[in-house]
Protein backbone atom coordinates (compact mmCIF):
# COMPACT_ATOMS: atom_id res chain seq x y z
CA UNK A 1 0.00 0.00 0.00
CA UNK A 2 1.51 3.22 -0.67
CA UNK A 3 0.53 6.56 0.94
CA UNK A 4 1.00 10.11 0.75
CA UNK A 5 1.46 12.61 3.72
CA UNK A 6 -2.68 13.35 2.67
CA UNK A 7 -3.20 9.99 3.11
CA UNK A 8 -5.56 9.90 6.67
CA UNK A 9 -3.52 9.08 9.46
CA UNK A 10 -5.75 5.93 10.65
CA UNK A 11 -5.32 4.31 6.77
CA UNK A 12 -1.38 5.14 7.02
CA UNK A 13 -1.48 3.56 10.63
CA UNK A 14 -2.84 0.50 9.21
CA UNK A 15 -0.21 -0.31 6.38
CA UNK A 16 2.89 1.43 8.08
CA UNK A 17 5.24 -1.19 10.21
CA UNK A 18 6.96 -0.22 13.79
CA UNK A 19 10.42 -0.23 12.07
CA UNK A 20 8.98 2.00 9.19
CA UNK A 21 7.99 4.15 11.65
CA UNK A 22 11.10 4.42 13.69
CA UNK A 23 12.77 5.14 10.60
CA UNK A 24 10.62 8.20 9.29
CA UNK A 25 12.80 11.22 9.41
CA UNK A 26 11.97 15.05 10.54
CA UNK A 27 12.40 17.52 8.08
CA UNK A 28 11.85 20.58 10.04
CA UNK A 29 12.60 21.68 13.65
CA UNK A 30 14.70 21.31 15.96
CA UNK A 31 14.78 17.60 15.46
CA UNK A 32 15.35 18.02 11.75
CA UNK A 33 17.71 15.45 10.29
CA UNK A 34 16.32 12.97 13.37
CA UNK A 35 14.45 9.69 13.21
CA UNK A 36 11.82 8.65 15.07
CA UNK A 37 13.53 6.17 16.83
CA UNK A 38 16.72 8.61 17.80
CA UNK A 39 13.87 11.44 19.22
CA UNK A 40 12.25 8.43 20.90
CA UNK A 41 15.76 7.73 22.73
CA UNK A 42 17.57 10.91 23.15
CA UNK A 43 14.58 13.55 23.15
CA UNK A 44 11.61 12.00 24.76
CA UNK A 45 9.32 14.54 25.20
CA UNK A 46 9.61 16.06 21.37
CA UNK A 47 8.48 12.38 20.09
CA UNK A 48 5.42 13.21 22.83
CA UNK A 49 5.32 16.59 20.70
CA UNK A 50 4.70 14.80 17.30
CA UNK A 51 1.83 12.93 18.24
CA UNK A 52 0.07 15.32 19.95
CA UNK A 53 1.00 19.01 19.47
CA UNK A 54 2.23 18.55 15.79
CA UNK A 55 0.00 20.53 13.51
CA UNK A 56 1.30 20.30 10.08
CA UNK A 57 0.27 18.69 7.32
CA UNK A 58 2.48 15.75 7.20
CA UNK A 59 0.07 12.35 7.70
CA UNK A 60 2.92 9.99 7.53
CA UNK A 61 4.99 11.79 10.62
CA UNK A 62 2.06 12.18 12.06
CA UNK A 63 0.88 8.59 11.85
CA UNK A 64 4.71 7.31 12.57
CA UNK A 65 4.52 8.95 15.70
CA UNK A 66 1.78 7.69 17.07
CA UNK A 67 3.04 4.31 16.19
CA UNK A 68 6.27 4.78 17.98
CA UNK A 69 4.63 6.50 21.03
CA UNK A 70 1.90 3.53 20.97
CA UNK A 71 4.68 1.21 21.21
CA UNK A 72 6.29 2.70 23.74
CA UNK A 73 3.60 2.66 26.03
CA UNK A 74 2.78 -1.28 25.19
CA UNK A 75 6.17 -1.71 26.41
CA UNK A 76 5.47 0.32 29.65
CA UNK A 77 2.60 -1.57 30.76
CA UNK A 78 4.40 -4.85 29.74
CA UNK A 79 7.01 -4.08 32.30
């Protein structure tokens, strides 16, 4: 399935893998040059930015973020 950054973030979030996720990189910001998964380990709370005070229009970082940040949690109440 491919998918645009218009695609809606539920239909992205239903094709796009963990480790697609982790590997999405920002292109703005000061996280710019960053993936996922390095925000997720060196600058918690911006990852916690992305999925829910990120108000651009890009669907897949949007999406991506939430799947990381879902993760994460899974793995918090697993422990």
């Amino acid at each position: 399935m491919a998918y645009t950054s218009s695609t809606p973030v539920e239909e992205i979030k239903r094709h796009m893998t963990l480790e697609d996720a982790l590997h999405t990189r920002i292109d703005m910001g000061v996280c710019k040059g960053m993936t996922l998964e390095e925000i997720s380990i060196k600058r918690f709370p911006n990852l916690r930015w992305y999925v829910y005070g990120y108000r651009g229009n890009d669907n897949i970082l949007r999406a991506a973020a939430q799947i990381v940040w879902d993760s994460l949690q899974e793995g918090n109440k697993a422990g």
